mmCIF file of C-alpha atoms in Angstrom:
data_model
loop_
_atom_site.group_PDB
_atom_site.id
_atom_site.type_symbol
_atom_site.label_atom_id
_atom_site.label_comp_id
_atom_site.label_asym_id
_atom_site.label_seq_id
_atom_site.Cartn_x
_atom_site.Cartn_y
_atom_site.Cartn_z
ATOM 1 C CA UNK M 154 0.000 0.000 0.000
ATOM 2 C CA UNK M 155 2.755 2.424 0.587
ATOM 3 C CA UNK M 156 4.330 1.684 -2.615
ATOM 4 C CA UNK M 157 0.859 2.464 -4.564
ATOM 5 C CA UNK M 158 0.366 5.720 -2.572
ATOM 6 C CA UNK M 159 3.952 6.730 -3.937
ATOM 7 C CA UNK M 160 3.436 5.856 -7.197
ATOM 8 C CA UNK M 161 0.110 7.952 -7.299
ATOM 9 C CA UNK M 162 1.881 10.376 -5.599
ATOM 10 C CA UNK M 163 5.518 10.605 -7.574
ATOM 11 C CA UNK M 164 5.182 13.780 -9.613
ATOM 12 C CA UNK M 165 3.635 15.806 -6.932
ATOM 13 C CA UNK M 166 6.881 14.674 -4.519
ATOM 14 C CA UNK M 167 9.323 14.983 -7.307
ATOM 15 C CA UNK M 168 7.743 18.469 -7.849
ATOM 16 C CA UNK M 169 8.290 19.730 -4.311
ATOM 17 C CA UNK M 170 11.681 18.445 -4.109
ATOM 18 C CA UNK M 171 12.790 20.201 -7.404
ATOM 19 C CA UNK M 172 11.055 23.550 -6.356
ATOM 20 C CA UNK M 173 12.946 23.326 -3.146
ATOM 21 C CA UNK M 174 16.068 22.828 -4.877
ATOM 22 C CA UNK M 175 15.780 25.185 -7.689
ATOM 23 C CA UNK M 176 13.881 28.187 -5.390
ATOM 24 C CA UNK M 177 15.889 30.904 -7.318
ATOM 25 C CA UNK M 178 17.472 29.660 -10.858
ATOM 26 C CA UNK M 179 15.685 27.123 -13.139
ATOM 27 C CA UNK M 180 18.110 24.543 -14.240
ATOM 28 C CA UNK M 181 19.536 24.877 -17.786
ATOM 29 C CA UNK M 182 21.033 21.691 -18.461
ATOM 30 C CA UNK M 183 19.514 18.221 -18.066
ATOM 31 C CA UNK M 184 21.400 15.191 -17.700
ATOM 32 C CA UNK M 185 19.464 11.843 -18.780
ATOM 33 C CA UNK M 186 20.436 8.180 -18.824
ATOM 34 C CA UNK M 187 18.953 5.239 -19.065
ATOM 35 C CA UNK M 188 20.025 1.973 -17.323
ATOM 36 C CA UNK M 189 18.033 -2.092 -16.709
ATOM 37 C CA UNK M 190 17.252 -4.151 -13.942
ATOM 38 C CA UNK M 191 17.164 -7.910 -13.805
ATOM 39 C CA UNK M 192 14.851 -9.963 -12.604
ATOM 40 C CA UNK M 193 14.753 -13.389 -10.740
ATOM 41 C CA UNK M 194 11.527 -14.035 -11.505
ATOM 42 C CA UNK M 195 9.325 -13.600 -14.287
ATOM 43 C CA UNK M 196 5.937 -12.209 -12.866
ATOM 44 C CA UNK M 197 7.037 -8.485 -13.076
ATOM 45 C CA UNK M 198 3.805 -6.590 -15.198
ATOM 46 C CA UNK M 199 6.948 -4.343 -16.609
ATOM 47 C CA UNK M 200 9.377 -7.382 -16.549
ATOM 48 C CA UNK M 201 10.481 -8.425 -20.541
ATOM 49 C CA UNK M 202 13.407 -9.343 -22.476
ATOM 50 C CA UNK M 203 15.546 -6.646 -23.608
ATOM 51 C CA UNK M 204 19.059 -5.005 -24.058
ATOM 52 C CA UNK M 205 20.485 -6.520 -21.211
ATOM 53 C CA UNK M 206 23.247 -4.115 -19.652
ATOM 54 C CA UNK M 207 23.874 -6.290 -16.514
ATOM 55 C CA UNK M 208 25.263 -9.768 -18.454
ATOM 56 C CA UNK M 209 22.697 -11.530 -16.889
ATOM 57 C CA UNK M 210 21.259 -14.080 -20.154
ATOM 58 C CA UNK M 211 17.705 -15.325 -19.816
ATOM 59 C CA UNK M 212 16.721 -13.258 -17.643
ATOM 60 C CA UNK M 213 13.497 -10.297 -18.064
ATOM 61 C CA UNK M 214 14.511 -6.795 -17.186
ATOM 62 C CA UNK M 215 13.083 -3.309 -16.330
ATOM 63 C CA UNK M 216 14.291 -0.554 -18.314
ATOM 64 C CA UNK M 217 14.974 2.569 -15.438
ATOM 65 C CA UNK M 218 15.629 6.251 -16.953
ATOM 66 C CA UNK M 219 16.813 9.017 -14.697
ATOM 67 C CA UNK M 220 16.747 12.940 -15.220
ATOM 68 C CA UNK M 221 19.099 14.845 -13.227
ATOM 69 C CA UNK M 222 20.133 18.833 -13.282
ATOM 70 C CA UNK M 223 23.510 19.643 -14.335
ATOM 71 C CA UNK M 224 25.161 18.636 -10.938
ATOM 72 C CA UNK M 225 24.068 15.219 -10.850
ATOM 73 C CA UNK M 226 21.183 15.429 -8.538
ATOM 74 C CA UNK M 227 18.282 13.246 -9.254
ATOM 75 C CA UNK M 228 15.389 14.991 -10.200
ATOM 76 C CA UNK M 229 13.147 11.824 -11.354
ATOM 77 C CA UNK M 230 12.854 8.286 -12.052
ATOM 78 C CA UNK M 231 10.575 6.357 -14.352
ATOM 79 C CA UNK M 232 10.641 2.680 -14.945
ATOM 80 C CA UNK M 233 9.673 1.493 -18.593
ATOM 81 C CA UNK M 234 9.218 -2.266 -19.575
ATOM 82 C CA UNK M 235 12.102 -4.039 -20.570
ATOM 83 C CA UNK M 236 11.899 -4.586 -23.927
ATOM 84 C CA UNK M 237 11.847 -0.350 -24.042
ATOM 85 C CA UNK M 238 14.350 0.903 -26.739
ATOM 86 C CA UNK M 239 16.374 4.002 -24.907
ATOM 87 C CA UNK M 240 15.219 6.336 -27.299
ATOM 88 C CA UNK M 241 11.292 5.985 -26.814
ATOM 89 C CA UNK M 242 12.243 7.052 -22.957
ATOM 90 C CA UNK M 243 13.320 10.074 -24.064
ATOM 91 C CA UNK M 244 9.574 11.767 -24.942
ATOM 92 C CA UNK M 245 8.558 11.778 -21.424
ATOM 93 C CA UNK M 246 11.808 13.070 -19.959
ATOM 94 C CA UNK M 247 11.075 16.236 -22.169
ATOM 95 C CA UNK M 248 7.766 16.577 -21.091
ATOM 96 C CA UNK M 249 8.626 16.976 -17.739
ATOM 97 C CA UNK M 250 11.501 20.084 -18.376
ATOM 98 C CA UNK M 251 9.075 21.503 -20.403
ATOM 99 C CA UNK M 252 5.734 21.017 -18.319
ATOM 100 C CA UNK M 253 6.503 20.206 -14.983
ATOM 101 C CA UNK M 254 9.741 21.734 -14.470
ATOM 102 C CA UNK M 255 9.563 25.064 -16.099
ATOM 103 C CA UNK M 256 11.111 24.786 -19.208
ATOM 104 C CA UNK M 257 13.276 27.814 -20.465
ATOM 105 C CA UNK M 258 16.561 27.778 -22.041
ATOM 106 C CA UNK M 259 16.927 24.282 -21.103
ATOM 107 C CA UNK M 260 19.686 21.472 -22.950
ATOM 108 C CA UNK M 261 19.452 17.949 -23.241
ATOM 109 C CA UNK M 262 22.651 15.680 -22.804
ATOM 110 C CA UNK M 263 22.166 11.730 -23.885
ATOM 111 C CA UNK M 264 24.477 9.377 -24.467
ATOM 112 C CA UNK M 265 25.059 7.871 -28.201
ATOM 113 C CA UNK M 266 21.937 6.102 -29.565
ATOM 114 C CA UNK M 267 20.034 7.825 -26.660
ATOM 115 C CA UNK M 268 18.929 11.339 -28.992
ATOM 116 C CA UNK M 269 17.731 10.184 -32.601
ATOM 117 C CA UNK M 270 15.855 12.405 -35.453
ATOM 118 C CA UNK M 271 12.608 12.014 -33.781
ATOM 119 C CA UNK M 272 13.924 13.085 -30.152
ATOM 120 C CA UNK M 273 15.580 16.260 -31.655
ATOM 121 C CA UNK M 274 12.997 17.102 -33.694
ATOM 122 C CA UNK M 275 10.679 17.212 -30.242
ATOM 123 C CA UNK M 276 13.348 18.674 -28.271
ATOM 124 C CA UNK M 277 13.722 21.541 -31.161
ATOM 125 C CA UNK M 278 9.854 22.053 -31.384
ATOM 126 C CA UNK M 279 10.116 22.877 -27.115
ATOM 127 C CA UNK M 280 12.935 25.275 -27.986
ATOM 128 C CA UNK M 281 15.709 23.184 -25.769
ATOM 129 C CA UNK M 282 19.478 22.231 -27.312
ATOM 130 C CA UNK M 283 21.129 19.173 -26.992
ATOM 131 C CA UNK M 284 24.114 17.287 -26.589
ATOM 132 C CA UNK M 285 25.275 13.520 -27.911
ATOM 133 C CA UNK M 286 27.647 11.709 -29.281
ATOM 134 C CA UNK M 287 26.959 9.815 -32.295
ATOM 135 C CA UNK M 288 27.789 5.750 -33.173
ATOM 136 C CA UNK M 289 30.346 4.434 -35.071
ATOM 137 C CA UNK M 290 29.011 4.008 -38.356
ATOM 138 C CA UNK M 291 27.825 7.843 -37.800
ATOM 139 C CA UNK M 292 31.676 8.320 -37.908
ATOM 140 C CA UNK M 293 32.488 6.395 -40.195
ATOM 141 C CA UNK M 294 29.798 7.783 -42.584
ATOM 142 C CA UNK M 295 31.096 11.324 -41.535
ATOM 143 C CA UNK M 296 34.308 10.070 -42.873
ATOM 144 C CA UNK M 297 33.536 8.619 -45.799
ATOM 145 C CA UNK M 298 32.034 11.647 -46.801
ATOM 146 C CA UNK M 299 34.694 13.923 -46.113
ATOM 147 C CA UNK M 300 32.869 15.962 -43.749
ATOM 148 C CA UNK M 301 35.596 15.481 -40.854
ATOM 149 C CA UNK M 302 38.866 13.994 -41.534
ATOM 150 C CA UNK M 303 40.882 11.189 -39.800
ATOM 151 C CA UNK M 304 43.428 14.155 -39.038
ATOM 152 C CA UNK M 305 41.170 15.824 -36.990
ATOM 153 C CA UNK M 306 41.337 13.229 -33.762
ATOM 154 C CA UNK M 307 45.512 14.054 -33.821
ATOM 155 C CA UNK M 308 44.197 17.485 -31.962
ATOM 156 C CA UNK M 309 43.345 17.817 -28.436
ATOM 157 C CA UNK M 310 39.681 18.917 -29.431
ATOM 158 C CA UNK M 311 39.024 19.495 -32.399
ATOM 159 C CA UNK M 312 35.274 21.165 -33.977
ATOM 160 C CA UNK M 313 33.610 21.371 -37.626
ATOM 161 C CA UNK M 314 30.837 23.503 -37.866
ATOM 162 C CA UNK M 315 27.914 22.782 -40.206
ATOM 163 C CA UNK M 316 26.160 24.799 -41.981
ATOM 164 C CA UNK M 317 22.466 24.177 -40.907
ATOM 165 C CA UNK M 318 24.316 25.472 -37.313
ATOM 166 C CA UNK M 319 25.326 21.716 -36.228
ATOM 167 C CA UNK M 320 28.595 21.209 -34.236
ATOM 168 C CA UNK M 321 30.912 17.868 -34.544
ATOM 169 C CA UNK M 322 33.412 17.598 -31.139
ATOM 170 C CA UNK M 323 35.649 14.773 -32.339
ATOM 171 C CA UNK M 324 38.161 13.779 -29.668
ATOM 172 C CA UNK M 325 40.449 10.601 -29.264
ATOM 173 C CA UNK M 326 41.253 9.283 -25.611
ATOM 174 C CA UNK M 327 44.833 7.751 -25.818
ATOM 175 C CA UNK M 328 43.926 5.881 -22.677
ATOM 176 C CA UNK M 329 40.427 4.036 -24.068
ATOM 177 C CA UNK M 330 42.206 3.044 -27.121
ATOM 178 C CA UNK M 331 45.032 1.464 -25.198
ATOM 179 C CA UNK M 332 42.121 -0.434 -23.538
ATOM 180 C CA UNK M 333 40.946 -1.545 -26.702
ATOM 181 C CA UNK M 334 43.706 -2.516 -28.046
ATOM 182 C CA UNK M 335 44.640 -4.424 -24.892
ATOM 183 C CA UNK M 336 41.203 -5.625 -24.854
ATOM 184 C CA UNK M 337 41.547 -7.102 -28.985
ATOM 185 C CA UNK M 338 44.782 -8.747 -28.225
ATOM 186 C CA UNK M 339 43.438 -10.940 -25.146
ATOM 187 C CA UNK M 340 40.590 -11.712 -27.356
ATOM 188 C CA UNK M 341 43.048 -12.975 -29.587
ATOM 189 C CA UNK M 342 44.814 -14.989 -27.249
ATOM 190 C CA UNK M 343 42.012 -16.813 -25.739
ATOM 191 C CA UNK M 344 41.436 -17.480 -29.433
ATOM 192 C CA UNK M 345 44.914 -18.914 -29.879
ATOM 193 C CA UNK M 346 44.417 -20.673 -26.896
ATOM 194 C CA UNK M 347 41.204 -22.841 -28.378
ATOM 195 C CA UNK M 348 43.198 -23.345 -31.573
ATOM 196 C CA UNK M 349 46.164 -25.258 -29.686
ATOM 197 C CA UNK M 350 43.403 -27.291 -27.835
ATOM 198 C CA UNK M 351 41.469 -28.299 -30.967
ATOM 199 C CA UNK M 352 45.345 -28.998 -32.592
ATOM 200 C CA UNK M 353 45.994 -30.904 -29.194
ATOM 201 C CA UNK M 354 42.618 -32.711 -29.652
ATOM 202 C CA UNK M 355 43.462 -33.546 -33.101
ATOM 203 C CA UNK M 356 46.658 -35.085 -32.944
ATOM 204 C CA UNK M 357 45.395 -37.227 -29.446
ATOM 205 C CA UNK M 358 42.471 -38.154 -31.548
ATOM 206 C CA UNK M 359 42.964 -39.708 -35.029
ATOM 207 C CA UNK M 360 39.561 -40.241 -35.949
ATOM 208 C CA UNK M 361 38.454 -36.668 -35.276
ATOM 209 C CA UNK M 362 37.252 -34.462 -38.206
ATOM 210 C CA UNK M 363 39.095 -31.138 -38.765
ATOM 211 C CA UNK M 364 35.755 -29.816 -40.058
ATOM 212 C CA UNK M 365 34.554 -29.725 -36.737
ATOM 213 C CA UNK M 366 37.709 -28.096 -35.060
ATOM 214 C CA UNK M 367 37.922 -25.810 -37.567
ATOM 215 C CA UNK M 368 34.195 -24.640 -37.134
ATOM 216 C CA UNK M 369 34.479 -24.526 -33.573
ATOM 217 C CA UNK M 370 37.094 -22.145 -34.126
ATOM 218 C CA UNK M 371 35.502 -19.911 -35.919
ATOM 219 C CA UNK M 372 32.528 -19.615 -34.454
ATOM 220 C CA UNK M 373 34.474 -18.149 -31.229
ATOM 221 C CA UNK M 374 36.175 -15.815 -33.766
ATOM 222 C CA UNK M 375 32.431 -14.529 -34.354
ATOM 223 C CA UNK M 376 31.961 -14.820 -30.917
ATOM 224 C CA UNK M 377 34.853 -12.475 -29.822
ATOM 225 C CA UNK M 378 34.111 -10.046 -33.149
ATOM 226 C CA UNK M 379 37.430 -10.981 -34.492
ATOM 227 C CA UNK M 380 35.598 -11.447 -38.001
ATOM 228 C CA UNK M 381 37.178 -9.324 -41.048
ATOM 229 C CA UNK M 382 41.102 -9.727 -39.667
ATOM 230 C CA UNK M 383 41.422 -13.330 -38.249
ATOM 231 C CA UNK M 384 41.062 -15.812 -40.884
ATOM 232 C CA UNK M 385 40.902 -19.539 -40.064
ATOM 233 C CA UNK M 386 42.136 -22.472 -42.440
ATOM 234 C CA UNK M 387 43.314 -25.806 -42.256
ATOM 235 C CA UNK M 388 46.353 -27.286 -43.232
ATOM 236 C CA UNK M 389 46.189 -30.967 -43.139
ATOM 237 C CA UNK M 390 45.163 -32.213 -39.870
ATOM 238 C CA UNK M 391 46.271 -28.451 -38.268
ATOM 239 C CA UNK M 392 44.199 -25.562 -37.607
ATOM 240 C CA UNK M 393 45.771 -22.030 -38.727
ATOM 241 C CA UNK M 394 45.125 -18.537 -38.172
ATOM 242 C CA UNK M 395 46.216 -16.148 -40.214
ATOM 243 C CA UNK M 396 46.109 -12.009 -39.312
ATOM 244 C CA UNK M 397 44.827 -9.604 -42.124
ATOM 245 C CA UNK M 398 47.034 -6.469 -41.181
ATOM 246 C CA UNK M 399 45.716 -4.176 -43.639
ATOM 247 C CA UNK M 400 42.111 -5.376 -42.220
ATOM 248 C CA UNK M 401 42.951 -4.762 -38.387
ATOM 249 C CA UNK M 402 44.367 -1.280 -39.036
ATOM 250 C CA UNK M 403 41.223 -0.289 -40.445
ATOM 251 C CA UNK M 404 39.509 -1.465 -37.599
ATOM 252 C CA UNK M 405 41.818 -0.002 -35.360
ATOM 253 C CA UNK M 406 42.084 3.565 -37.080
ATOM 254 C CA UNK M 407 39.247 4.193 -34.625
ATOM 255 C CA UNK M 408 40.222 3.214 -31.426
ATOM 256 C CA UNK M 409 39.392 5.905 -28.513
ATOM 257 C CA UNK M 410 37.910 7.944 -30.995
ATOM 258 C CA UNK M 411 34.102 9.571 -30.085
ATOM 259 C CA UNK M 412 31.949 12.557 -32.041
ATOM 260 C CA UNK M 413 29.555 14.742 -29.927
ATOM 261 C CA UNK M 414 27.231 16.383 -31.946
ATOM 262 C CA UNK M 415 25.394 19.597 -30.530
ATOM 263 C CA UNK M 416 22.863 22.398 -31.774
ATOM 264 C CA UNK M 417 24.179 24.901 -29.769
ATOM 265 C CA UNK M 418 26.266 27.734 -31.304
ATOM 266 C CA UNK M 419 29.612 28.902 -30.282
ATOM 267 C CA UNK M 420 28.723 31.859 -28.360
ATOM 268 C CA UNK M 421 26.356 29.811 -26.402
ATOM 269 C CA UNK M 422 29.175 26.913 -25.525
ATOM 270 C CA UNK M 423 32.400 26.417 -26.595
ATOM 271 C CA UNK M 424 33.978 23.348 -28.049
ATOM 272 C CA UNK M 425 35.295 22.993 -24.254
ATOM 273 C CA UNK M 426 32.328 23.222 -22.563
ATOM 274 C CA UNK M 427 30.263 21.242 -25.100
ATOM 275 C CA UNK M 428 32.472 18.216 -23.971
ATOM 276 C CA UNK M 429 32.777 18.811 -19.883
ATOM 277 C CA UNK M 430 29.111 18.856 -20.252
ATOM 278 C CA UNK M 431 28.787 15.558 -22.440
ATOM 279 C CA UNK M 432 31.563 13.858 -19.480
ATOM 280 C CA UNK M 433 28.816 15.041 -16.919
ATOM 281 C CA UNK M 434 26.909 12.000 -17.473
ATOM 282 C CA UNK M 435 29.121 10.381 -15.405
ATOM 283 C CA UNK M 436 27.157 11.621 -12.466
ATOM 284 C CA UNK M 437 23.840 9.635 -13.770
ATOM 285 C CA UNK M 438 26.007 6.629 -14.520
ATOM 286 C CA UNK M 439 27.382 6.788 -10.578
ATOM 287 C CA UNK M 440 23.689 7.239 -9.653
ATOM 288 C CA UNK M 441 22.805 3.708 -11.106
ATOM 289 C CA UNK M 442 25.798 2.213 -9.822
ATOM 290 C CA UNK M 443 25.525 3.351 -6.780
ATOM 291 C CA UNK M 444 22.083 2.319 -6.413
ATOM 292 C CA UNK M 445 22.121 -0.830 -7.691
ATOM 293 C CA UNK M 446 25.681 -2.355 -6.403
ATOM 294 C CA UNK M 447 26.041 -0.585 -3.125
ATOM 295 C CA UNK M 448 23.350 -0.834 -0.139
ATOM 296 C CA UNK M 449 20.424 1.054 -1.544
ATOM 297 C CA UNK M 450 19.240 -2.302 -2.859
ATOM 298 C CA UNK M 451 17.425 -1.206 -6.178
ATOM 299 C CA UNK M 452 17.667 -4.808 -6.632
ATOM 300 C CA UNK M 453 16.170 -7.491 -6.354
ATOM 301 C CA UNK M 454 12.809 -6.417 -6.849
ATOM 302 C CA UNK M 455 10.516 -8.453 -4.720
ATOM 303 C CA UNK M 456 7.097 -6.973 -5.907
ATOM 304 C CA UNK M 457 4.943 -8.181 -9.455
ATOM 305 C CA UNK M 458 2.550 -4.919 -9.621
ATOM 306 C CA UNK M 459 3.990 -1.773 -12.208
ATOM 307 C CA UNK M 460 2.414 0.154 -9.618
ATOM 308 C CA UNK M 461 4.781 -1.074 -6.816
ATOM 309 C CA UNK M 462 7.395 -1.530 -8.649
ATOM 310 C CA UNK M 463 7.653 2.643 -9.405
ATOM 311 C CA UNK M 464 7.283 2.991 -6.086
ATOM 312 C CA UNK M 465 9.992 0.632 -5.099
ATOM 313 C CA UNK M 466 12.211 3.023 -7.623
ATOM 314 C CA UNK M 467 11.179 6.434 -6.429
ATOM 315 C CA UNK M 468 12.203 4.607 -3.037
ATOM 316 C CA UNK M 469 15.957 3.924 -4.541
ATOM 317 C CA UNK M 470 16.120 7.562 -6.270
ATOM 318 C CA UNK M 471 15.171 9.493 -2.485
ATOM 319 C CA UNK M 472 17.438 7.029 -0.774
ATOM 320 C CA UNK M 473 19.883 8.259 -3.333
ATOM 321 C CA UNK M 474 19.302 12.283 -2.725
ATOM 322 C CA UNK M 475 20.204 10.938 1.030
ATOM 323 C CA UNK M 476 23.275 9.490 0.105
ATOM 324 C CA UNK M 477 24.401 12.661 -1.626
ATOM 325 C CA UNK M 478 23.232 14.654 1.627
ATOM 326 C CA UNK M 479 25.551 12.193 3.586
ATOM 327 C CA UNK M 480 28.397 12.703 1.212
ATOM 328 C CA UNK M 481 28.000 16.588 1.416
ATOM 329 C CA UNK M 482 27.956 16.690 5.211
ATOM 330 C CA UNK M 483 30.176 14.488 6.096
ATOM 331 C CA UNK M 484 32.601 15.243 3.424
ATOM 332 C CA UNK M 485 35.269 17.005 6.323
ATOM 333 C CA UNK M 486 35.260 13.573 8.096
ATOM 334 C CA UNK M 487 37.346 10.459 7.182
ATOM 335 C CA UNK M 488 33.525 8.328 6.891
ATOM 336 C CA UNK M 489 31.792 6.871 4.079
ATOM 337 C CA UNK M 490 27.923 6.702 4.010
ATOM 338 C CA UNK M 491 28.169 3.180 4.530
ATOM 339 C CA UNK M 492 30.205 3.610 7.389
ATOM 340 C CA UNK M 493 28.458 6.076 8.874
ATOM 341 C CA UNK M 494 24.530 4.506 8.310
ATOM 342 C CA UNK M 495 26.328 1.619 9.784
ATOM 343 C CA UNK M 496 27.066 3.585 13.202
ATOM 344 C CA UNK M 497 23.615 4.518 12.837
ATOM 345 C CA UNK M 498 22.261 1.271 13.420
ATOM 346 C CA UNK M 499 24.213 0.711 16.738
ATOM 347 C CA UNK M 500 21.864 3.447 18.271
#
């Protein structure tokens, strides 16, 4: 019963809270992400298969968006079902700047995938800007077309302006390609590892087909997305893999490289402050994981209604606000929240 009453009460709550936070300046940036949920069981009204960010195969999910204000503070939850593709969570989150929360001269920031054509066209027709960073094949289609140039990710930060007023941010972060590269080559060695057991396997066993070692071996190439550079053949009863070096430093030419993509002129942000603002999502991403791997137990979720199960979130997203109280006041001591809710519970 106390989860229903929250859920029928959420947006007059959230409402209050924001109007206490924001008593003298409306907000002018918005900070939305979207993360999912698993669940153990599968009588969840919401609960569906989906994109599955947690690893956790076979099992149904909730999808779980959060809008914060430009210093990370939650300012609401909503839980979609789990087959929910991160862009259809986006309509409602404008809504709410626009209706419930004032509006103005407000911008969006979403992660890549997160802000399509339809979202900007809704976010344009409410007047509001926006921030994202576009896919791969954006880039590469970018490329392809000449309008940026490989060149451009050997700068710091580098910008192209568009005529129709767009802005391209294109950046490369030595230390995420180094953790792609790092993160190709042990894909490569477990790979090498499989081939000497299926050449182990062979030799031990002369009756075994080399059709079926060699398959096996190439379906983990597909498996590890080593397709396009790794080739696999067989050379008598011996399994060989051969690297394609042209191939791999195509694939690599774009290693720590990212695009944000903005409306917003240059007198309004600068190339700088386009991309501090983009890194800001950070703060919703340590929201989620600090609700859902520390103590504030978003899951499991022990309750089948939709109903409840909003309330059980709004729950997570106050107990949240409190940890960020905790943090602020006690940020002169040598005390973590946990440490100190744990002292509370000896009183």
């Amino acid at each position: 019963e106390n989860l229903d009453w929250l859920n029928q009460n959420q947006a007059r709550i959230e409402d209050r809270l924001f109007k206490k936070l924001h008593q003298e300046k409306l907000p002018g940036l918005y900070l939305y992400d979207v993360t999912s949920s698993y669940l153990e069981g599968h009588a969840n009204e919401l609960g569906a298969f989906g994109y599955n960010r947690d690893g956790k195969k076979g099992k149904r999910q909730l999808v779980i968006g959060l809008l914060c204000n430009e210093s990370g503070q939650p300012l609401s939850i909503e839980v979609f079902r789990g087959n929910t593709p991160d862009p259809r969570t986006v309509a409602s989150q404008i809504r709410k700047a626009a209706e419930r929360f004032g509006g103005g001269a407000v911008t969006f920031v979403g992660d890549r995938g997160m802000l399509k054509s339809k979202q900007v066209e809704d976010l344009t027709a409410h007047g509001f800007h926006y921030i994202t960073a576009i896919t791969k094949a954006q880039i590469k289609a970018l490329l392809k077309a000449d309008i940026i140039q490989l060149s451009l990710f050997d700068q710091d930060l580098a910008q192209v302006e568009m005529a129709d007023g767009l802005r391209y941010i294109l950046r490369r972060n030595p230390f995420r390609a180094q953790e792609v590269q790092a993160s190709r080559e042990d894909r490569c060695q477990a790979l090498e590892r499989l081939r000497q057991a299926r050449n182990q396997y062979l030799r031990e066993h002369p009756r075994a087909q080399v059709g079926v070692a060699w398959r096996q071996v190439n379906e983990r190439v597909q498996k590890l997305k080593l397709t396009g550079w790794i080739r696999v053949s067989a050379a008598g009863r011996e399994i060989l893999l051969e690297r394609d070096a042209a191939a791999l430093a195509e694939v690599a030419k774009l290693d720590g490289c990212y695009v944000l993509k903005t409306d917003l002129g240059k007198k309004q942000a600068s190339k700088e402050t386009v991309h501090a603002r983009y890194k800001d999502l950070a703060l919703v991403e340590k929201a989620f994981r600090t609700s859902k791997t520390v103590e504030l137990e978003m899951r499991p979720i022990h309750v089948r209604l939709a109903t409840r199960t909003r309330g059980h979130a709004l729950v997570v997203m106050l107990a949240y606000k409190l940890v960020r109280e905790f943090q602020r006041a006690w940020q002169l001591f040598t005390l973590t929240v946990e440490e100190g809710v744990h002292q509370f519970s000896t009183i």
